[in-house]
Amino acid sequence: MNADHGRTGGGDTGGYTRAIARRPGANLGRGLTTSRLDPPDHGLALAQFDGYVRALENCGLTVTVLDPLPEHPDAHFVEDTAVIVPELAVIARPGADSRRDEARHVAPVLARHRDLVRIEAPGILDGGDVLLAGRRALIGISERTNEAGARQLGAALAAHGYDWRPVPVAAGLHLKSSVNAVGNDLLLMTAEFADLEALAGYDRIVVDEKEANACNTLLVNGRLLTPAGYPETRRRLDALAREIVELDTSEFRKMDGGLSCLSLRF
Ligand code: CIR
């Protein structure tokens, strides 16, 4: 049993004491993307990454920053490699072939903090598809996460008293590209997800279509970290009366990434 087993972590909203992040490598532009934006600038990406790490530290987290993996240009999107709850860490099996091996590099780091369970073939699962809301996991079924992967994760969590629901991801890369928790039972989401049966029972803020990227907002120990440049969503988040930190994510957006993907929080 690990030293901090059961004492830390609180779903995708709070109770965090630690985070793991990975510095973007010079080859970050060779990662997967559907965006037609210009290639990312490494220097600017590093500055944005440093700002992100500082923001997590200001939320009270101790952040372990890992080195880039030269053979994995998407490896700084470290969230996709695992799902962590207080009782265990589930090592993912990323759905993209080019990313599958990233999880192997994260497992020894997480083994210092949690007992490990692994998603096995034929399951595939990206951490970006898993939204933890209290004792429930909302698991996106997407291009990167299949039903076998979702069932394996659901079973691992159910053994510790969690329940889970599959959520079809019909838009965006991952579930958390479009849906995130910004309060207890309060989800920020795009219109495509607003009528899903799987999300019934949650309060919701549905963002304007032109601000869809703002959905990738994180609630970390009471503070909202939100991508800069989305004034309408900002106004709606202001109404929640929480401290809000805006962060520039332009270089990560070029590679289909955002704030949640850049760390594992627990
Ligand atoms: C990918 O396509 O896998 C990366 N370029 C972006 C991953 C973003 N991860 C996330 O949203 N959790």
mmCIF file of C-alpha atoms and ligand atoms in Angstrom:
data_model
loop_
_atom_site.group_PDB
_atom_site.id
_atom_site.type_symbol
_atom_site.label_atom_id
_atom_site.label_comp_id
_atom_site.label_asym_id
_atom_site.label_seq_id
_atom_site.Cartn_x
_atom_site.Cartn_y
_atom_site.Cartn_z
ATOM 1 C CA MET A 1 0.000 0.000 0.000
ATOM 2 C CA ASN A 2 1.400 3.406 -0.901
ATOM 3 C CA ALA A 3 2.151 6.172 1.561
ATOM 4 C CA ASP A 4 -0.590 8.613 0.583
ATOM 5 C CA HIS A 5 -3.158 5.985 -0.410
ATOM 6 C CA GLY A 6 -6.668 7.160 0.307
ATOM 7 C CA ARG A 7 -5.797 10.561 1.690
ATOM 8 C CA THR A 8 -5.645 12.735 -1.392
ATOM 9 C CA GLY A 9 -7.575 13.539 -4.523
ATOM 10 C CA GLY A 10 -11.209 14.455 -4.907
ATOM 11 C CA GLY A 11 -12.424 13.744 -8.416
ATOM 12 C CA ASP A 12 -11.983 16.359 -11.124
ATOM 13 C CA THR A 13 -12.713 19.258 -8.828
ATOM 14 C CA GLY A 14 -10.585 19.479 -5.729
ATOM 15 C CA GLY A 15 -8.762 17.983 -2.795
ATOM 16 C CA TYR A 16 -5.612 17.764 -4.884
ATOM 17 C CA THR A 17 -2.134 17.892 -3.414
ATOM 18 C CA ARG A 18 -0.040 16.810 -6.400
ATOM 19 C CA ALA A 19 0.233 16.964 -10.140
ATOM 20 C CA ILE A 20 2.435 15.357 -12.748
ATOM 21 C CA ALA A 21 3.241 17.282 -15.919
ATOM 22 C CA ARG A 22 5.703 16.777 -18.750
ATOM 23 C CA ARG A 23 7.623 19.555 -20.443
ATOM 24 C CA PRO A 24 6.848 19.849 -24.194
ATOM 25 C CA GLY A 25 9.711 18.731 -26.408
ATOM 26 C CA ALA A 26 11.103 20.629 -29.394
ATOM 27 C CA ASN A 27 9.233 18.169 -31.639
ATOM 28 C CA LEU A 28 5.764 19.028 -30.276
ATOM 29 C CA GLY A 29 4.648 20.046 -33.783
ATOM 30 C CA ARG A 30 5.038 16.428 -34.934
ATOM 31 C CA GLY A 31 2.219 15.271 -32.646
ATOM 32 C CA LEU A 32 -1.292 14.378 -33.783
ATOM 33 C CA THR A 33 -3.634 17.184 -34.691
ATOM 34 C CA THR A 34 -6.797 17.923 -36.648
ATOM 35 C CA SER A 35 -6.236 21.675 -36.425
ATOM 36 C CA ARG A 36 -5.386 23.743 -39.466
ATOM 37 C CA LEU A 37 -3.605 26.368 -37.390
ATOM 38 C CA ASP A 38 0.108 27.127 -37.851
ATOM 39 C CA PRO A 39 2.600 24.768 -36.184
ATOM 40 C CA PRO A 40 3.240 25.496 -32.511
ATOM 41 C CA ASP A 41 6.190 27.625 -31.419
ATOM 42 C CA HIS A 42 8.326 25.682 -28.957
ATOM 43 C CA GLY A 43 9.560 28.714 -26.997
ATOM 44 C CA LEU A 44 6.043 30.046 -26.557
ATOM 45 C CA ALA A 45 4.739 26.583 -25.649
ATOM 46 C CA LEU A 46 7.399 26.327 -22.925
ATOM 47 C CA ALA A 47 6.421 29.743 -21.554
ATOM 48 C CA GLN A 48 2.738 28.727 -21.528
ATOM 49 C CA PHE A 49 3.625 25.424 -19.887
ATOM 50 C CA ASP A 50 5.623 27.214 -17.164
ATOM 51 C CA GLY A 51 2.663 29.533 -16.534
ATOM 52 C CA TYR A 52 0.410 26.495 -16.205
ATOM 53 C CA VAL A 53 2.711 24.779 -13.710
ATOM 54 C CA ARG A 54 2.892 28.003 -11.666
ATOM 55 C CA ALA A 55 -0.909 28.214 -11.656
ATOM 56 C CA LEU A 56 -1.175 24.647 -10.298
ATOM 57 C CA GLU A 57 1.436 25.462 -7.635
ATOM 58 C CA ASN A 58 -0.566 28.536 -6.661
ATOM 59 C CA CYS A 59 -3.533 26.197 -6.128
ATOM 60 C CA GLY A 60 -1.417 24.386 -3.515
ATOM 61 C CA LEU A 61 -0.202 21.453 -5.629
ATOM 62 C CA THR A 62 3.306 20.022 -5.646
ATOM 63 C CA VAL A 63 4.047 19.543 -9.334
ATOM 64 C CA THR A 64 6.462 16.907 -10.615
ATOM 65 C CA VAL A 65 7.689 17.991 -14.058
ATOM 66 C CA LEU A 66 8.975 15.139 -16.203
ATOM 67 C CA ASP A 67 11.361 15.492 -19.134
ATOM 68 C CA PRO A 68 10.110 15.323 -22.734
ATOM 69 C CA LEU A 69 10.044 11.926 -24.446
ATOM 70 C CA PRO A 70 11.832 12.545 -27.761
ATOM 71 C CA GLU A 71 10.088 9.624 -29.479
ATOM 72 C CA HIS A 72 6.610 10.812 -28.334
ATOM 73 C CA PRO A 73 5.785 14.351 -29.506
ATOM 74 C CA ASP A 74 2.391 14.274 -27.724
ATOM 75 C CA ALA A 75 3.770 13.075 -24.379
ATOM 76 C CA HIS A 76 3.275 16.434 -22.621
ATOM 77 C CA PHE A 77 -0.487 15.722 -22.905
ATOM 78 C CA VAL A 78 0.178 13.491 -19.920
ATOM 79 C CA GLU A 79 -3.434 13.380 -18.742
ATOM 80 C CA ASP A 80 -4.162 10.767 -21.386
ATOM 81 C CA THR A 81 -1.866 8.187 -19.772
ATOM 82 C CA ALA A 82 -3.766 7.485 -16.538
ATOM 83 C CA VAL A 83 -6.843 7.956 -14.379
ATOM 84 C CA ILE A 84 -6.173 8.580 -10.695
ATOM 85 C CA VAL A 85 -8.513 8.343 -7.706
ATOM 86 C CA PRO A 86 -7.523 8.250 -4.037
ATOM 87 C CA GLU A 87 -7.671 4.440 -3.978
ATOM 88 C CA LEU A 88 -5.687 3.588 -7.123
ATOM 89 C CA ALA A 89 -4.241 4.710 -10.452
ATOM 90 C CA VAL A 90 -5.390 3.081 -13.663
ATOM 91 C CA ILE A 91 -2.704 3.116 -16.341
ATOM 92 C CA ALA A 92 -4.407 3.891 -19.622
ATOM 93 C CA ARG A 93 -3.895 2.255 -22.983
ATOM 94 C CA PRO A 94 -3.971 5.301 -25.271
ATOM 95 C CA GLY A 95 -6.087 4.873 -28.341
ATOM 96 C CA ALA A 96 -3.647 6.363 -30.857
ATOM 97 C CA ASP A 97 -0.869 3.947 -31.876
ATOM 98 C CA SER A 98 1.745 6.708 -31.747
ATOM 99 C CA ARG A 99 0.840 7.446 -28.128
ATOM 100 C CA ARG A 100 0.354 3.942 -26.733
ATOM 101 C CA ASP A 101 3.801 3.656 -25.215
ATOM 102 C CA GLU A 102 3.558 6.952 -23.315
ATOM 103 C CA ALA A 103 1.686 5.205 -20.497
ATOM 104 C CA ARG A 104 4.636 2.904 -19.790
ATOM 105 C CA HIS A 105 6.749 5.955 -18.941
ATOM 106 C CA VAL A 106 4.247 7.327 -16.438
ATOM 107 C CA ALA A 107 3.521 4.087 -14.558
ATOM 108 C CA PRO A 108 6.706 4.084 -12.387
ATOM 109 C CA VAL A 109 6.055 7.673 -11.333
ATOM 110 C CA LEU A 110 2.481 6.877 -10.284
ATOM 111 C CA ALA A 111 3.563 3.670 -8.550
ATOM 112 C CA ARG A 112 5.170 5.895 -5.899
ATOM 113 C CA HIS A 113 1.725 7.204 -4.973
ATOM 114 C CA ARG A 114 -0.888 4.594 -5.802
ATOM 115 C CA ASP A 115 -1.495 0.902 -6.390
ATOM 116 C CA LEU A 116 -1.723 0.385 -10.147
ATOM 117 C CA VAL A 117 -4.234 -1.328 -12.420
ATOM 118 C CA ARG A 118 -3.733 -1.441 -16.206
ATOM 119 C CA ILE A 119 -6.144 -1.231 -19.122
ATOM 120 C CA GLU A 120 -5.441 -4.260 -21.316
ATOM 121 C CA ALA A 121 -6.117 -5.046 -25.012
ATOM 122 C CA PRO A 122 -8.581 -4.988 -26.654
ATOM 123 C CA GLY A 123 -9.403 -2.041 -24.441
ATOM 124 C CA ILE A 124 -8.189 1.404 -25.387
ATOM 125 C CA LEU A 125 -8.656 4.406 -23.141
ATOM 126 C CA ASP A 126 -7.333 7.979 -22.976
ATOM 127 C CA GLY A 127 -7.469 9.809 -19.653
ATOM 128 C CA GLY A 128 -8.918 12.816 -21.483
ATOM 129 C CA ASP A 129 -12.117 10.824 -21.889
ATOM 130 C CA VAL A 130 -12.629 10.371 -18.149
ATOM 131 C CA LEU A 131 -14.392 12.983 -16.069
ATOM 132 C CA LEU A 132 -14.529 12.169 -12.368
ATOM 133 C CA ALA A 133 -17.487 13.786 -10.657
ATOM 134 C CA GLY A 134 -17.549 12.825 -7.006
ATOM 135 C CA ARG A 135 -17.909 9.030 -6.809
ATOM 136 C CA ARG A 136 -18.923 8.774 -10.456
ATOM 137 C CA ALA A 137 -16.764 8.405 -13.564
ATOM 138 C CA LEU A 138 -18.216 9.739 -16.794
ATOM 139 C CA ILE A 139 -16.318 7.827 -19.477
ATOM 140 C CA GLY A 140 -16.341 9.131 -23.022
ATOM 141 C CA ILE A 141 -16.613 6.589 -25.829
ATOM 142 C CA SER A 142 -14.593 8.242 -28.557
ATOM 143 C CA GLU A 143 -12.049 7.583 -31.275
ATOM 144 C CA ARG A 144 -9.540 7.025 -28.462
ATOM 145 C CA THR A 145 -11.613 5.107 -25.901
ATOM 146 C CA ASN A 146 -13.670 2.022 -26.704
ATOM 147 C CA GLU A 147 -16.326 0.199 -24.723
ATOM 148 C CA ALA A 148 -13.867 -2.506 -23.633
ATOM 149 C CA GLY A 149 -11.560 0.148 -22.170
ATOM 150 C CA ALA A 150 -14.468 1.908 -20.483
ATOM 151 C CA ARG A 151 -15.725 -1.364 -18.979
ATOM 152 C CA GLN A 152 -12.272 -2.214 -17.605
ATOM 153 C CA LEU A 153 -11.911 1.205 -16.020
ATOM 154 C CA GLY A 154 -15.474 1.065 -14.722
ATOM 155 C CA ALA A 155 -14.823 -2.307 -13.095
ATOM 156 C CA ALA A 156 -11.575 -1.124 -11.475
ATOM 157 C CA LEU A 157 -13.374 1.875 -10.014
ATOM 158 C CA ALA A 158 -16.512 -0.055 -9.060
ATOM 159 C CA ALA A 159 -14.331 -2.264 -6.846
ATOM 160 C CA HIS A 160 -13.827 0.876 -4.741
ATOM 161 C CA GLY A 161 -17.444 1.977 -4.663
ATOM 162 C CA TYR A 162 -17.564 4.269 -7.720
ATOM 163 C CA ASP A 163 -20.193 4.049 -10.385
ATOM 164 C CA TRP A 164 -19.673 4.950 -14.011
ATOM 165 C CA ARG A 165 -21.588 5.957 -17.095
ATOM 166 C CA PRO A 166 -20.514 5.761 -20.728
ATOM 167 C CA VAL A 167 -20.914 9.050 -22.603
ATOM 168 C CA PRO A 168 -20.899 9.085 -26.415
ATOM 169 C CA VAL A 169 -18.380 11.643 -27.693
ATOM 170 C CA ALA A 170 -19.812 12.835 -31.006
ATOM 171 C CA ALA A 171 -17.819 16.075 -31.144
ATOM 172 C CA GLY A 172 -14.277 17.024 -30.190
ATOM 173 C CA LEU A 173 -11.328 14.742 -29.510
ATOM 174 C CA HIS A 174 -12.077 13.660 -25.940
ATOM 175 C CA LEU A 175 -14.978 13.991 -23.512
ATOM 176 C CA LYS A 176 -13.037 16.637 -21.579
ATOM 177 C CA SER A 177 -12.406 18.619 -24.762
ATOM 178 C CA SER A 178 -16.097 19.534 -24.387
ATOM 179 C CA VAL A 179 -17.311 18.753 -20.849
ATOM 180 C CA ASN A 180 -15.686 19.614 -17.514
ATOM 181 C CA ALA A 181 -16.787 20.045 -13.905
ATOM 182 C CA VAL A 182 -16.787 23.632 -12.652
ATOM 183 C CA GLY A 183 -18.605 22.910 -9.389
ATOM 184 C CA ASN A 184 -20.250 20.073 -7.492
ATOM 185 C CA ASP A 185 -22.637 18.531 -10.024
ATOM 186 C CA LEU A 186 -22.118 21.536 -12.309
ATOM 187 C CA LEU A 187 -20.732 20.879 -15.792
ATOM 188 C CA LEU A 188 -19.444 23.329 -18.395
ATOM 189 C CA MET A 189 -20.203 21.898 -21.829
ATOM 190 C CA THR A 190 -20.812 22.503 -25.506
ATOM 191 C CA ALA A 191 -24.324 22.305 -26.936
ATOM 192 C CA GLU A 192 -23.612 18.890 -28.513
ATOM 193 C CA PHE A 193 -23.572 17.329 -25.040
ATOM 194 C CA ALA A 194 -26.430 19.271 -23.478
ATOM 195 C CA ASP A 195 -29.187 16.750 -24.187
ATOM 196 C CA LEU A 196 -27.317 13.537 -23.520
ATOM 197 C CA GLU A 197 -29.138 11.117 -21.271
ATOM 198 C CA ALA A 198 -25.796 10.135 -19.692
ATOM 199 C CA LEU A 199 -25.396 13.684 -18.347
ATOM 200 C CA ALA A 200 -28.953 13.986 -17.031
ATOM 201 C CA GLY A 201 -29.074 15.107 -13.435
ATOM 202 C CA TYR A 202 -26.163 17.543 -13.657
ATOM 203 C CA ASP A 203 -26.538 21.298 -13.638
ATOM 204 C CA ARG A 204 -24.952 22.759 -16.737
ATOM 205 C CA ILE A 205 -23.501 25.844 -18.334
ATOM 206 C CA VAL A 206 -23.710 25.500 -22.110
ATOM 207 C CA VAL A 207 -21.074 27.654 -23.810
ATOM 208 C CA ASP A 208 -21.563 29.557 -27.015
ATOM 209 C CA GLU A 209 -20.410 27.604 -30.072
ATOM 210 C CA LYS A 210 -17.696 30.135 -30.927
ATOM 211 C CA GLU A 211 -16.187 29.682 -27.439
ATOM 212 C CA ALA A 212 -16.211 25.862 -27.448
ATOM 213 C CA ASN A 213 -12.531 25.713 -26.415
ATOM 214 C CA ALA A 214 -13.425 27.411 -23.137
ATOM 215 C CA CYS A 215 -15.076 24.163 -22.019
ATOM 216 C CA ASN A 216 -11.629 22.849 -21.210
ATOM 217 C CA THR A 217 -11.686 24.725 -17.885
ATOM 218 C CA LEU A 218 -10.329 23.116 -14.725
ATOM 219 C CA LEU A 219 -11.560 23.440 -11.171
ATOM 220 C CA VAL A 220 -8.520 22.983 -8.940
ATOM 221 C CA ASN A 221 -8.989 23.299 -5.197
ATOM 222 C CA GLY A 222 -11.653 25.961 -5.571
ATOM 223 C CA ARG A 223 -9.987 27.980 -8.356
ATOM 224 C CA LEU A 224 -10.999 27.900 -11.983
ATOM 225 C CA LEU A 225 -8.166 27.722 -14.514
ATOM 226 C CA THR A 226 -9.633 28.730 -17.842
ATOM 227 C CA PRO A 227 -8.194 29.365 -21.306
ATOM 228 C CA ALA A 228 -7.742 33.078 -22.054
ATOM 229 C CA GLY A 229 -9.735 34.732 -24.811
ATOM 230 C CA TYR A 230 -13.337 33.647 -24.203
ATOM 231 C CA PRO A 231 -15.128 36.691 -22.744
ATOM 232 C CA GLU A 232 -18.696 35.333 -22.772
ATOM 233 C CA THR A 233 -17.723 32.185 -20.925
ATOM 234 C CA ARG A 234 -15.615 34.271 -18.562
ATOM 235 C CA ARG A 235 -18.673 36.337 -17.671
ATOM 236 C CA ARG A 236 -20.624 33.196 -16.916
ATOM 237 C CA LEU A 237 -17.827 31.742 -14.809
ATOM 238 C CA ASP A 238 -17.560 35.028 -12.891
ATOM 239 C CA ALA A 239 -21.114 34.399 -11.684
ATOM 240 C CA LEU A 240 -19.845 31.315 -9.830
ATOM 241 C CA ALA A 241 -17.937 33.618 -7.438
ATOM 242 C CA ARG A 242 -14.728 31.609 -7.594
ATOM 243 C CA GLU A 243 -11.226 32.880 -8.174
ATOM 244 C CA ILE A 244 -10.480 32.627 -11.902
ATOM 245 C CA VAL A 245 -7.059 32.334 -13.516
ATOM 246 C CA GLU A 246 -6.882 32.821 -17.294
ATOM 247 C CA LEU A 247 -4.060 30.999 -19.054
ATOM 248 C CA ASP A 248 -2.864 31.304 -22.628
ATOM 249 C CA THR A 249 -3.061 27.920 -24.354
ATOM 250 C CA SER A 250 -2.608 28.971 -28.002
ATOM 251 C CA GLU A 251 0.306 26.621 -28.764
ATOM 252 C CA PHE A 252 -1.407 23.559 -27.283
ATOM 253 C CA ARG A 253 -4.667 24.290 -29.061
ATOM 254 C CA LYS A 254 -2.766 23.960 -32.350
ATOM 255 C CA MET A 255 -2.247 20.311 -31.385
ATOM 256 C CA ASP A 256 -5.824 19.697 -30.152
ATOM 257 C CA GLY A 257 -4.788 20.115 -26.510
ATOM 258 C CA GLY A 258 -5.782 22.392 -23.662
ATOM 259 C CA LEU A 259 -5.512 22.840 -19.922
ATOM 260 C CA SER A 260 -6.756 19.495 -18.651
ATOM 261 C CA CYS A 261 -4.434 17.450 -20.902
ATOM 262 C CA LEU A 262 -1.268 19.038 -19.543
ATOM 263 C CA SER A 263 -1.303 17.352 -16.149
ATOM 264 C CA LEU A 264 -2.477 14.496 -13.995
ATOM 265 C CA ARG A 265 -3.921 15.966 -10.801
ATOM 266 C CA PHE A 266 -4.432 13.924 -7.655
HETATM 267 C C1 CIR B 1 -3.594 13.949 -29.461
HETATM 268 O O1 CIR B 1 -4.198 14.042 -30.537
HETATM 269 O O2 CIR B 1 -3.584 12.912 -28.814
HETATM 270 C C2 CIR B 1 -2.853 15.161 -28.936
HETATM 271 N N1 CIR B 1 -2.317 15.915 -30.009
HETATM 272 C C3 CIR B 1 -3.755 16.019 -28.086
HETATM 273 C C4 CIR B 1 -4.211 15.324 -26.833
HETATM 274 C C5 CIR B 1 -5.043 16.199 -25.956
HETATM 275 N N2 CIR B 1 -5.372 15.507 -24.752
HETATM 276 C C6 CIR B 1 -6.470 15.725 -24.053
HETATM 277 O O3 CIR B 1 -7.330 16.478 -24.471
HETATM 278 N N3 CIR B 1 -6.623 15.049 -22.927
#
